[in-house]
Coordinates of C-alpha atoms and ligand atoms in Angstrom, one line a residue:
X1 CA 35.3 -48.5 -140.2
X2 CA 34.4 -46.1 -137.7
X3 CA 37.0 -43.3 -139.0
X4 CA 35.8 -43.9 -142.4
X5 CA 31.7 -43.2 -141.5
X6 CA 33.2 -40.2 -139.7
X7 CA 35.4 -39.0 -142.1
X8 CA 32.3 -39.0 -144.5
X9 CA 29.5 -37.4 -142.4
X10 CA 32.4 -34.6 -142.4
X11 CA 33.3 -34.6 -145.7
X12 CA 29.6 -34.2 -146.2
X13 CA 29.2 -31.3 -143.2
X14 CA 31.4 -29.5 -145.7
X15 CA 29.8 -29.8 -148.7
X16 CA 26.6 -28.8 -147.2
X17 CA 28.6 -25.5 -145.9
X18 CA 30.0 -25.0 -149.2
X19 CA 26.8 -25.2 -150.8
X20 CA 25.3 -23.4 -147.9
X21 CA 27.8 -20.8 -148.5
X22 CA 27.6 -20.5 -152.5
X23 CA 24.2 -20.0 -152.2
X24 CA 24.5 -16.8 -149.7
X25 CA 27.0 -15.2 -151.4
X26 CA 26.8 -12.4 -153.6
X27 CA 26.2 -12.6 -157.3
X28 CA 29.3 -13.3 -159.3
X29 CA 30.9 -10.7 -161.3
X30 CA 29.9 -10.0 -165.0
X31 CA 32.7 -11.5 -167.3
X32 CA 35.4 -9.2 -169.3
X33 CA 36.3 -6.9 -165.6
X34 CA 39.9 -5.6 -165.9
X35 CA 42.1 -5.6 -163.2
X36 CA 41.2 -2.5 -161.0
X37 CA 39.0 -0.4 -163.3
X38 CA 36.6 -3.2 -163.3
X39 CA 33.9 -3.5 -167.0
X40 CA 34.3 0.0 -166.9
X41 CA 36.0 -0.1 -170.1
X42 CA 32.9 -1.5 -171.9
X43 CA 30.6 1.1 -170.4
X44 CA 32.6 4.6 -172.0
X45 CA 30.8 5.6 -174.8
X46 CA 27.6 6.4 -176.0
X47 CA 23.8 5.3 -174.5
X48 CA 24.3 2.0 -177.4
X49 CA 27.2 0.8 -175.8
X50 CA 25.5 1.1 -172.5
X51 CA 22.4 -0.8 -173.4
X52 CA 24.1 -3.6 -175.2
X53 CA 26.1 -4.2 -172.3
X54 CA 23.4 -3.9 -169.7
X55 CA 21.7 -6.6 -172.3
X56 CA 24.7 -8.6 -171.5
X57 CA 25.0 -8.3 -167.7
X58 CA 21.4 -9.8 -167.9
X59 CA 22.0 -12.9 -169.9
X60 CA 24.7 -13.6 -168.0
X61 CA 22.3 -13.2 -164.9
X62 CA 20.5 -15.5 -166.4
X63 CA 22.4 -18.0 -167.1
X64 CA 24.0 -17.7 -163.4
X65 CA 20.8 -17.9 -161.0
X66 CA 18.8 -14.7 -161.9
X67 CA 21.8 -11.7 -161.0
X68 CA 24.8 -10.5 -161.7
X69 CA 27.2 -7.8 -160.5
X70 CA 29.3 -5.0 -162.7
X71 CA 32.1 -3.4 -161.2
X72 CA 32.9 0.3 -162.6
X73 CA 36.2 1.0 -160.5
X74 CA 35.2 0.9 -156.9
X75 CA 31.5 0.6 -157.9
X76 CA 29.8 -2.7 -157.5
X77 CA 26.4 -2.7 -159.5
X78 CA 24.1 -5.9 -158.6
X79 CA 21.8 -6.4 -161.4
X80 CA 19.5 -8.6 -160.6
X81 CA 16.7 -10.0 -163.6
X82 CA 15.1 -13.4 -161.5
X83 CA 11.1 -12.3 -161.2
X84 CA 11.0 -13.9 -158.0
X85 CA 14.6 -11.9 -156.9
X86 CA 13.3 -8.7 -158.6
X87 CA 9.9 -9.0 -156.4
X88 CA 11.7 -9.6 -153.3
X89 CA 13.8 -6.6 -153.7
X90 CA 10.5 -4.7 -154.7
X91 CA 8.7 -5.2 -151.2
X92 CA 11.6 -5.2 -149.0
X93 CA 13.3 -2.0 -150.4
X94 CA 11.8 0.7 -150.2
X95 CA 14.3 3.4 -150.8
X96 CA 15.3 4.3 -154.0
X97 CA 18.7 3.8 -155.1
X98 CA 21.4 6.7 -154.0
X99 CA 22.1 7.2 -158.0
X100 CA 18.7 8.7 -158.1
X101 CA 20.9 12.0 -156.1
X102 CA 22.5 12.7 -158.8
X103 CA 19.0 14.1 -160.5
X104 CA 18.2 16.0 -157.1
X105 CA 19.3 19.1 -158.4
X106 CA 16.5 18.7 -161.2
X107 CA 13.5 16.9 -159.3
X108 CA 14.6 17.6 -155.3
X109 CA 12.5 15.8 -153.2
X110 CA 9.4 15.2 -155.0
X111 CA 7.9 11.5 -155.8
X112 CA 10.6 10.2 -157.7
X113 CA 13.7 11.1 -155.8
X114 CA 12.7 11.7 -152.3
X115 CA 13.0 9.6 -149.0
X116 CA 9.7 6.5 -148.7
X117 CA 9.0 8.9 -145.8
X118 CA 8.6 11.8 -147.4
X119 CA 7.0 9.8 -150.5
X120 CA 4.7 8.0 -148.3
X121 CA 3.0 11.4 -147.1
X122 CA 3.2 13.1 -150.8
X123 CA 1.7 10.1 -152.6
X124 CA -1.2 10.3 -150.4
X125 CA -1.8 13.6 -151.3
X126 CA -0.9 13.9 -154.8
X127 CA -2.1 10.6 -156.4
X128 CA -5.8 12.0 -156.1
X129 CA -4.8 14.4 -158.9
X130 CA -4.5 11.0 -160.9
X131 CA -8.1 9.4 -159.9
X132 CA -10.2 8.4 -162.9
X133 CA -12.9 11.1 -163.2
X134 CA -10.0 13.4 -163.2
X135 CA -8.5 11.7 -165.9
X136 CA -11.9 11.2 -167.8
X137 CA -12.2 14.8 -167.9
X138 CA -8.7 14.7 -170.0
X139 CA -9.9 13.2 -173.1
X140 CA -10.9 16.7 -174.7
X141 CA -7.0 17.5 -174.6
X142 CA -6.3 14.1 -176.0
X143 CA -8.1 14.5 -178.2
X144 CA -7.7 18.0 -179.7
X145 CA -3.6 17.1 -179.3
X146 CA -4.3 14.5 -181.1
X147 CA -5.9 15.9 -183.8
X148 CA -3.2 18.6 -184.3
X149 CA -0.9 15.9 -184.8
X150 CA -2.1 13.8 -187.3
X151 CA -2.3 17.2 -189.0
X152 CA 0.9 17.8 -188.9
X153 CA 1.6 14.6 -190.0
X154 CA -0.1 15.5 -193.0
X155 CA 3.1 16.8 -194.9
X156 CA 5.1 13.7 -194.6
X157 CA 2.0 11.5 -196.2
X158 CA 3.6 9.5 -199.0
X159 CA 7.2 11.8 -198.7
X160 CA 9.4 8.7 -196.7
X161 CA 10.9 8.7 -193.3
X162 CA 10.7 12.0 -191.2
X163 CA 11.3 12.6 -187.6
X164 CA 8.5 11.5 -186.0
X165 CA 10.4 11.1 -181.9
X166 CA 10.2 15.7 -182.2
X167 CA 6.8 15.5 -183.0
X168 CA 5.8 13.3 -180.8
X169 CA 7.7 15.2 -177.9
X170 CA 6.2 18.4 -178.9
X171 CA 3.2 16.8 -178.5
X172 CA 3.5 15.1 -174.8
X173 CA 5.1 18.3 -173.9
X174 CA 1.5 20.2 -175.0
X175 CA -0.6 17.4 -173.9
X176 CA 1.0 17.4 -170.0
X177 CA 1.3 21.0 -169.7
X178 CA -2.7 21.1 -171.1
X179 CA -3.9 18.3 -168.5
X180 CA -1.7 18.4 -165.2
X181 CA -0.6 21.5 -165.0
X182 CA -3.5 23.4 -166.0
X183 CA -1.7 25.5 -169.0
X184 CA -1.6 26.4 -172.6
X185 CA 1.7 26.9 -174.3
X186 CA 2.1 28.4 -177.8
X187 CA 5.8 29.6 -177.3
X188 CA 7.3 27.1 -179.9
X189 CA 10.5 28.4 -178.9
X190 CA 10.2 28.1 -175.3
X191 CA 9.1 24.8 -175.7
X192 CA 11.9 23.7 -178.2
X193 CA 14.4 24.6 -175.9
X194 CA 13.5 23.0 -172.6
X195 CA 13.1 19.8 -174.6
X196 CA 16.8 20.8 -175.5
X197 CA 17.7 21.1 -172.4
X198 CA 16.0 17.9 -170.9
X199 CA 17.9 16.1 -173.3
X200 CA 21.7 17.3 -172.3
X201 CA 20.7 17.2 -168.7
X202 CA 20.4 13.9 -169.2
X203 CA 23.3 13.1 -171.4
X204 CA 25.1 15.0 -168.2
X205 CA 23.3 12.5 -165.7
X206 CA 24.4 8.8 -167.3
X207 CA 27.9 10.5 -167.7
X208 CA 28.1 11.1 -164.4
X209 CA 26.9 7.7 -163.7
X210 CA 29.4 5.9 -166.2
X211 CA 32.5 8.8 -164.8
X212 CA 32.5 7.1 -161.3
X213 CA 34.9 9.8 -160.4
X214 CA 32.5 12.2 -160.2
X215 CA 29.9 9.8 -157.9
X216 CA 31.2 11.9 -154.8
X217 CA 29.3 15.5 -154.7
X218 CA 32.7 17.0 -153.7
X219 CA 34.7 15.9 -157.0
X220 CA 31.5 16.8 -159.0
X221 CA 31.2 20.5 -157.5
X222 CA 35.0 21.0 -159.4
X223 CA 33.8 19.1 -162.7
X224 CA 33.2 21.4 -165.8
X225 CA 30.1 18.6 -166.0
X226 CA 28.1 20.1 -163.3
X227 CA 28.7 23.4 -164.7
X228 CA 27.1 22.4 -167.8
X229 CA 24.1 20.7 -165.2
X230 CA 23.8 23.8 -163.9
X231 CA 23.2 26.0 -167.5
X232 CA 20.0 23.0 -168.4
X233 CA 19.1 23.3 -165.2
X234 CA 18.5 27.1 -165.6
X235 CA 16.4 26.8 -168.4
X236 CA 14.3 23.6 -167.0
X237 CA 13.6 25.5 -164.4
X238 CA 12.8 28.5 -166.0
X239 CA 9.7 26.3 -167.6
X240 CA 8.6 25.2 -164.4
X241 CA 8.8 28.4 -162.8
X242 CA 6.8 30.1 -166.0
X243 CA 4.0 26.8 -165.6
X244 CA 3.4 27.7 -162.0
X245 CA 3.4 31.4 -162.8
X246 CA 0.8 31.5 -165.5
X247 CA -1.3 28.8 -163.7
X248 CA -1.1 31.3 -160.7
X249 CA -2.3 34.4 -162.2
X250 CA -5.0 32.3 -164.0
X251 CA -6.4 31.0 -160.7
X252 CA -5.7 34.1 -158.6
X253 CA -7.1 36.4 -161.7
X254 CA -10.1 33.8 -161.8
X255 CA -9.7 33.8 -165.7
X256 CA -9.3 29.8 -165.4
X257 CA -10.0 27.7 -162.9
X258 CA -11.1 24.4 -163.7
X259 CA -12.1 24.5 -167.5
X260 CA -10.8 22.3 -169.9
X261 CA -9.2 23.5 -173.1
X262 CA -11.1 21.3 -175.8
X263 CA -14.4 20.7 -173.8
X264 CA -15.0 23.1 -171.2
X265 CA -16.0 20.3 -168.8
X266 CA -15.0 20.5 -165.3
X267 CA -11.4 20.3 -164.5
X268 CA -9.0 20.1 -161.6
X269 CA -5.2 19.8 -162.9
X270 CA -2.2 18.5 -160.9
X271 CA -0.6 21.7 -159.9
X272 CA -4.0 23.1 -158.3
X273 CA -3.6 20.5 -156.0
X274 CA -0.3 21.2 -155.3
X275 CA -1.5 24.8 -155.0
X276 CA -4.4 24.2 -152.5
X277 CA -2.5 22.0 -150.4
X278 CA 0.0 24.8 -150.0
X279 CA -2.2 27.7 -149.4
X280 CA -5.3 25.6 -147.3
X281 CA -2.9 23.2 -145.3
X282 CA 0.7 24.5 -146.1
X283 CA 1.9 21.2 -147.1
X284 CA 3.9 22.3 -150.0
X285 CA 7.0 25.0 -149.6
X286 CA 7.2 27.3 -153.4
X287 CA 10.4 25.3 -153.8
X288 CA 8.3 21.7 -153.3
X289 CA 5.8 22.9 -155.8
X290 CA 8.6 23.9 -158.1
X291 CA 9.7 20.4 -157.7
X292 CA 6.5 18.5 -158.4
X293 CA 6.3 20.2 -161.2
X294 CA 9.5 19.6 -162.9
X295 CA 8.9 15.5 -162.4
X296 CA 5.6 16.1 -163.9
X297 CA 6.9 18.0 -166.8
X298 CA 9.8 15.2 -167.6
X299 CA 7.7 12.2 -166.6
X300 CA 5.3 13.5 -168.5
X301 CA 7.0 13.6 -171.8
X302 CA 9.8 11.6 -171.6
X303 CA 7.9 8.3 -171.7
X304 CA 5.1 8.4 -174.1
X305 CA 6.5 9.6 -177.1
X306 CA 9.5 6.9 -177.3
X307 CA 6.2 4.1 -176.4
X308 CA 4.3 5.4 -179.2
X309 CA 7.2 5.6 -181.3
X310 CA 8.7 2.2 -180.8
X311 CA 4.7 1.0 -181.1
X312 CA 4.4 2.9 -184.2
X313 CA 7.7 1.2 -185.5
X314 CA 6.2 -2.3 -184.8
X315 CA 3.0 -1.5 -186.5
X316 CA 4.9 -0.6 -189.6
X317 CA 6.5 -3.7 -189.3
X318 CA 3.8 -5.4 -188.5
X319 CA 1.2 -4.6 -191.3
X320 CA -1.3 -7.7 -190.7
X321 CA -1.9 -6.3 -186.7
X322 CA -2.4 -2.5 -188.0
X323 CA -4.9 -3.5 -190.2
X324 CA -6.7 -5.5 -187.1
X325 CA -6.4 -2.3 -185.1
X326 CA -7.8 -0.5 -187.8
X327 CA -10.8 -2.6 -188.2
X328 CA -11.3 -2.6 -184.2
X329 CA -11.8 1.2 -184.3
X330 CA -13.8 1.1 -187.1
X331 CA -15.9 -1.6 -185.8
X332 CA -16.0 0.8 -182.1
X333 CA -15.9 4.5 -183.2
X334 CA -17.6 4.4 -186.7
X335 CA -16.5 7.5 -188.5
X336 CA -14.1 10.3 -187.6
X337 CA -15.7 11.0 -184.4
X338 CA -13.6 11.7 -181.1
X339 CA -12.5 8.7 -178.5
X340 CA -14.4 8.9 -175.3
X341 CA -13.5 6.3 -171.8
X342 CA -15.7 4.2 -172.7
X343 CA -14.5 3.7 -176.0
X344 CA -11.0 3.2 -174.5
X345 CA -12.2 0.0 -172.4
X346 CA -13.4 -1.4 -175.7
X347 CA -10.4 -0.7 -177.8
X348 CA -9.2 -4.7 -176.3
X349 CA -6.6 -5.3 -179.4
X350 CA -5.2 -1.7 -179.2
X351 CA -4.7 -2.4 -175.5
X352 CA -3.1 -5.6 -176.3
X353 CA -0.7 -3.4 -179.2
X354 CA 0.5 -1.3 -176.5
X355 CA 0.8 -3.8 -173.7
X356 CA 3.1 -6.0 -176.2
X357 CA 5.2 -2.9 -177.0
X358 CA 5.8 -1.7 -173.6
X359 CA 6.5 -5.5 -173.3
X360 CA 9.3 -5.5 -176.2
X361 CA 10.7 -1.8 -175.3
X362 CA 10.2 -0.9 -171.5
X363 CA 10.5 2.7 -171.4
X364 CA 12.0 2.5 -167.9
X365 CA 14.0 -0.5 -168.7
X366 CA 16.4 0.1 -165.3
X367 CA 15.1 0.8 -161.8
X368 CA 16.8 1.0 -158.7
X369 CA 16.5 0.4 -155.0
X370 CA 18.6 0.8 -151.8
X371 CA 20.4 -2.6 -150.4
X372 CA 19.9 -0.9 -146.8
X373 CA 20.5 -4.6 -145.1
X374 CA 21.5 -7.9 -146.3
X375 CA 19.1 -9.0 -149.1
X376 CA 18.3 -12.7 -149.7
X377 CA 17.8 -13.6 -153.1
X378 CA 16.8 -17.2 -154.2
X379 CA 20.5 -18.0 -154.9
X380 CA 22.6 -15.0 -154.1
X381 CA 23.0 -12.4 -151.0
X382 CA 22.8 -8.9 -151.6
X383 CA 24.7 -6.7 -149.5
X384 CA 24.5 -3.2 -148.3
X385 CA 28.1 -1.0 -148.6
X386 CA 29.8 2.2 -149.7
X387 CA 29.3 2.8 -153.5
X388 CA 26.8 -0.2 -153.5
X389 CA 23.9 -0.2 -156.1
X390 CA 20.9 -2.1 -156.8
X391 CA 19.4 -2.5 -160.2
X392 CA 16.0 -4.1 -161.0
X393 CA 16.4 -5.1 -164.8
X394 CA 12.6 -4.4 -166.2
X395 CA 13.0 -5.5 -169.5
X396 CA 15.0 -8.7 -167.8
X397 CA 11.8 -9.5 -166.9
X398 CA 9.8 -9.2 -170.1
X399 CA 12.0 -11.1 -172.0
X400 CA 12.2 -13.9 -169.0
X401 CA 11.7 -17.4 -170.3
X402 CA 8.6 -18.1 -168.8
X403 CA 7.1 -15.6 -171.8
X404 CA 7.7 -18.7 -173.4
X405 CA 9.7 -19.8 -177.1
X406 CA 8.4 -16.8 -178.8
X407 CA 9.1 -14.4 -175.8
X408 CA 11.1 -12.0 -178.5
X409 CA 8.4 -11.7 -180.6
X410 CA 5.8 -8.8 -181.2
X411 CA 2.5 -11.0 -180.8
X412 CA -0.2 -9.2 -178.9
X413 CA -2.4 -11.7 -179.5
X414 CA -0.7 -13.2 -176.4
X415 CA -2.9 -10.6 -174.0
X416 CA -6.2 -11.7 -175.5
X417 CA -6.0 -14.7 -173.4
X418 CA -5.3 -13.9 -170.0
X419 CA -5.4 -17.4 -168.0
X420 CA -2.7 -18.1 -170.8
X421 CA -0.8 -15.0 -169.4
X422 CA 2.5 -16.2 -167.5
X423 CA 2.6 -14.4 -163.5
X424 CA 2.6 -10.6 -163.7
X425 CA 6.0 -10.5 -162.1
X426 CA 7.0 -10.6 -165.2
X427 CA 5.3 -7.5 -166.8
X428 CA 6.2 -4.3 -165.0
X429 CA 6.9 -1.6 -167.4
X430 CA 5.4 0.4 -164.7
X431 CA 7.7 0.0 -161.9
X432 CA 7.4 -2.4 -159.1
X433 CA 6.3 -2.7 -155.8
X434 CA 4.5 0.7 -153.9
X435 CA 6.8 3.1 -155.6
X436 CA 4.7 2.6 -159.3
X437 CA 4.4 5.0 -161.7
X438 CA 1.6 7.4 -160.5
X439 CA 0.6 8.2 -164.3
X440 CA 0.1 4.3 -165.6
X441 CA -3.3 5.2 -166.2
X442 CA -2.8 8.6 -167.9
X443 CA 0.0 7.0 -169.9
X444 CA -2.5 4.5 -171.2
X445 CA -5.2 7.1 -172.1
X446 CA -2.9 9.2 -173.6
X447 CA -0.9 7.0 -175.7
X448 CA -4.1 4.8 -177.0
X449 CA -6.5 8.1 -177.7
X450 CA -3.2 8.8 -180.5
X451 CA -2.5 5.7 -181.7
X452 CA -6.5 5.5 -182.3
X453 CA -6.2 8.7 -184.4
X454 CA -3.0 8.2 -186.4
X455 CA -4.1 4.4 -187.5
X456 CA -7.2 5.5 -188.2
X457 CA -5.7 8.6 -191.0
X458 CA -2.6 6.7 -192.0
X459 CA -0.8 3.5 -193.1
X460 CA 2.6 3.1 -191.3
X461 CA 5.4 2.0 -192.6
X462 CA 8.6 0.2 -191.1
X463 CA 11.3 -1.9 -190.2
X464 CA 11.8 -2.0 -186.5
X465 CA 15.1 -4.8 -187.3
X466 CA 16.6 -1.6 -188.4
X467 CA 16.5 0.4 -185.1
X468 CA 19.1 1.2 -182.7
X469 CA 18.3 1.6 -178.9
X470 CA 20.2 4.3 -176.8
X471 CA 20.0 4.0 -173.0
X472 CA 19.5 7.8 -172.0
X473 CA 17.3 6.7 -168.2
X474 CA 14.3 6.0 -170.7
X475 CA 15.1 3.8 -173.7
X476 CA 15.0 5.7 -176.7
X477 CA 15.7 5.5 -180.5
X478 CA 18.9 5.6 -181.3
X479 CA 20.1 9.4 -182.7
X480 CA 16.6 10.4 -184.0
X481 CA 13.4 9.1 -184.5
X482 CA 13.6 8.9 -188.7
X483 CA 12.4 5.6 -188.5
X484 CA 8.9 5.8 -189.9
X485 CA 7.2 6.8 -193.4
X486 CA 3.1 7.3 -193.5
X487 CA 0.7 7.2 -196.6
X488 CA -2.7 8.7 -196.2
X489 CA -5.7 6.2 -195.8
X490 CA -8.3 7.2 -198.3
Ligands
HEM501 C1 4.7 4.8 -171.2 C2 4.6 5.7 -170.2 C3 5.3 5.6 -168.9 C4 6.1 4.6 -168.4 C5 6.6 3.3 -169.1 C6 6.4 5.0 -167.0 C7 7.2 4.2 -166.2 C8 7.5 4.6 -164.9 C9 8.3 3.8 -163.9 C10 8.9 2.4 -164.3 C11 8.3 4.4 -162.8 C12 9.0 4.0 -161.5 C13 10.4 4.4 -161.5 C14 11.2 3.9 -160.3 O1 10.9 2.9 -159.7 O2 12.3 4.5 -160.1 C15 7.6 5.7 -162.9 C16 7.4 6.6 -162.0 C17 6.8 7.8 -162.1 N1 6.0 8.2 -163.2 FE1 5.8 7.1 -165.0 N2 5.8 6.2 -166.7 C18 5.1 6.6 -167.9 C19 4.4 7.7 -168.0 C20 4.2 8.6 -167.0 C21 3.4 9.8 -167.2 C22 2.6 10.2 -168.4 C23 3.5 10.5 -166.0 C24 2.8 11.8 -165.6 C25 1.6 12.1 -166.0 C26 4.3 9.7 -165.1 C27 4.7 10.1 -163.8 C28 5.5 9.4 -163.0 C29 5.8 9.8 -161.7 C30 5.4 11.1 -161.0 C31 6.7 8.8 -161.1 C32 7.2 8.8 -159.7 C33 6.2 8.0 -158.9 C34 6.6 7.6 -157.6 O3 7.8 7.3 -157.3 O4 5.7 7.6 -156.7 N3 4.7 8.6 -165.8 N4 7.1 5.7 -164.2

């Protein structure tokens, strides 16, 4: 008898190891790895393939306990989609994930890319460039950008689908080189080819992600890849350099400083900040200003126009909530007048359009952080190593159950009743943890001053069931953005 109450209690000692052990070890593997080479196979190909399979690495996270790993050769990728996980690994990591090197070359070490250290002393200086009253003095440019668009618009009223993604990118492009950095550019040219560029640089930057070979700097210095990095990176920062240089002589020439373009109200634009910093405390190096600028320029209009185009889609498809957001700006801006802040805070359903689109299509669907020590996750241990990386699935978490049975819908209705909201771990199209995006708020302002004056001139028309998404380090439309047609509102 005695054996056999022994035997038990260790029988059970083991199961309670086993279990103790299953739930510290790492995530399993994603299904469909080949022997050696790992999923890499599913992952060649273009930014379609990519984002349908990250969509599958994060159902099968899941359906596993909340994360999952890929394996790309000798390159072991947790994904990891659990709120609860995703937060954890917010407020414990604070580094950002080594595959954020590769875009060094472009961005050095400015907020996106650099070391918390470094971050921690730039984000106290710069993020007063993003305070309210110096966005509120923005809404001129807004505005007036806006404006110009829905003019050009004009020529596609009632004519079908057009390319509305290149307009829209012309138009961040304008808008951020207006508001942050302080200038006007009416170089078409110059401005058609740096979005060029921005667009092959990255095409070079998720192939050098999916080409694990070229991971190590020392292979990628020999690939024919970074030559072609090196020609986009010319002309990027040929931009940046021309930004800081006519922002220069316009402050040092006193022909400028602090005006706005549309109102002439008072005025104080990223890169003066940048600019005082360096000359009053020395805090910035030419080559650091250089760098600020660049993420400001690609931050700035990589992001809105694929939100307000995947917003605009759903509104086509969605005639019953355009007409809503229609009658709300009647109802709060009368006629054809400009939208001022305080008009913004009353604009509720247009917030709630934009919230449930960012909700649907996270424009930064993939973040990453460093696993610098062992990472306890609800069910799973992450683990710090060579070739090691750590990615925080964003738009995992807005499609999470707890959005409840209609959690694939477009219904921003849902946002109108906030107690009904489920916990904001599982909204954060922003980024999570400290390291946020420092331009939410702009972002916001920007995108809902245009939506406010293209609804307002035109009917959209569309069928988002026929879009395809690309993963290009922002989610984007799929080849172009012909995926909209517009008839004038009388
Ligand atoms: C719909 C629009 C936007 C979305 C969805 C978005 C999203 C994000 C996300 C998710 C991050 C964090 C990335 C990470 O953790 O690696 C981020 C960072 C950043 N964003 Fe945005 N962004 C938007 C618009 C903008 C705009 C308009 C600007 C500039 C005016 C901007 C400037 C930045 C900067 C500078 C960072 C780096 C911040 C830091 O690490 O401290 N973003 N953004």
């Amino acid at each position: 008898m005695f054996t056999v109450v022994l035997l038990c209690i260790a029988c059970f000692a083991y199961w309670c190891r086993c279990r103790q052990r299953a739930k510290t070890a790492e995530p399993p593997s994603m299904p469909g790895a080949w022997p050696l080479v790992g999923h890499l196979p599913l992952f060649f190909g273009d930014g379609c393939k990519i984002w349908n399979q990250m969509n599958n690495a994060l159902e099968q996270g899941y359906k596993i306990g909340g994360a999952t790993k890929i394996k790309l050769g000798p390159v072991t990728a947790y994904v990891v989609a659990d709120p609860d996980d995703c937060d954890t690994i917010a407020t414990t990591c604070m580094e950002k994930d080594p595959i954020y090197e590769f875009a060094k070359p472009w961005f050095g070490e400015s907020l996106f890319t650099s070391s918390h250290k470094i971050w921690k002393n730039d984000y106290k200086l710069l993020n007063p460039a993003f305070n309210p009253i110096i966005l509120n003095t923005f809404m001129g440019v807004f505005n007036s950008e806006s404006r110009k668009l829905v003019k050009e618009f004009e020529k596609h009223a009632g004519k079908g689908r057009f390319d509305l993604f290149t307009y829209l990118r012309h138009n961040a492009l304008n808008i951020i080189c207006m508001t942050a950095l302080g200038v006007g550019f009416t170089d078409f040219n110059l401005a058609s080819d740096y979005l060029h560029a921005v667009k092959a640089i990255i095409n070079t930057l998720v192939e050098r992600v999916v080409k694990v070979w070229w991971h190590s700097p020392y292979t990628f210095a020999w690939s024919k890849l970074k030559k072609k990095q090196d020609a986009y990176l010319k002309i990027l920062h040929e931009m940046s350099n021309a930004v800081i240089q006519k922002r220069k002589s316009e402050i040092f020439g006193n022909t400028c400083v602090e005006r706005n373009f549309a109102t002439g109200t008072k005025f104080k634009p990223f890169v003066d900040i940048l600019l005082e910093l360096s000359v009053e405390k020395g805090a910035f190096s030419d080559e650091q200003i250089r760098e600020h600028v660049d993420l400001m320029l690609a931050a700035g209009h990589e992001t809105t126009p694929n939100a307000l185009l995947f917003t605009m889609v759903l509104l086509g498809s969605h005639p019953d909530v355009q007409e809503k957001i229609f009658s709300e700006m009647q109802e709060v801006l009368g006629g054809d007048r400009d939208v001022d802040k305080m008009d913004l805070s009353r604009l509720q359903y247009l917030e709630a359009v934009v919230k449930e689109s960012l909700r649907l299509f996270p424009i930064a669907p993939l973040i990453g952080r460093k696993i610098e020590r062992d990472v306890k996750l609800k069910n799973y241990t992450l683990s710090p190593g060579w070739h090691r990386h750590c990615i925080i699935v964003i738009c995992g978490l807005h499609k999470h159950p707890a959005w409840g049975r209609d959690r694939h819908e477009f219904k921003p209705e849902r946002w109108l009743e906030p107690s009904k909201l489920p916990s904001n771990l599982v909204y954060a199209p922003f980024g999570v943890g400290r390291r946020q995006c420092i331009g939410k708020t702009y972002a916001m302002m920007s995108m809902k001053t245009t939506l406010a004056h293209v609804v307002r001139s035109y009917r959209i028309k569309a069928d988002h069931t026929k879009m395809r998404l690309s993963y290009g380090i922002t989610l984007k439309p799929h080849n172009d953005g012909h995926y909209i047609s517009i008839e004038k509102r009388i």
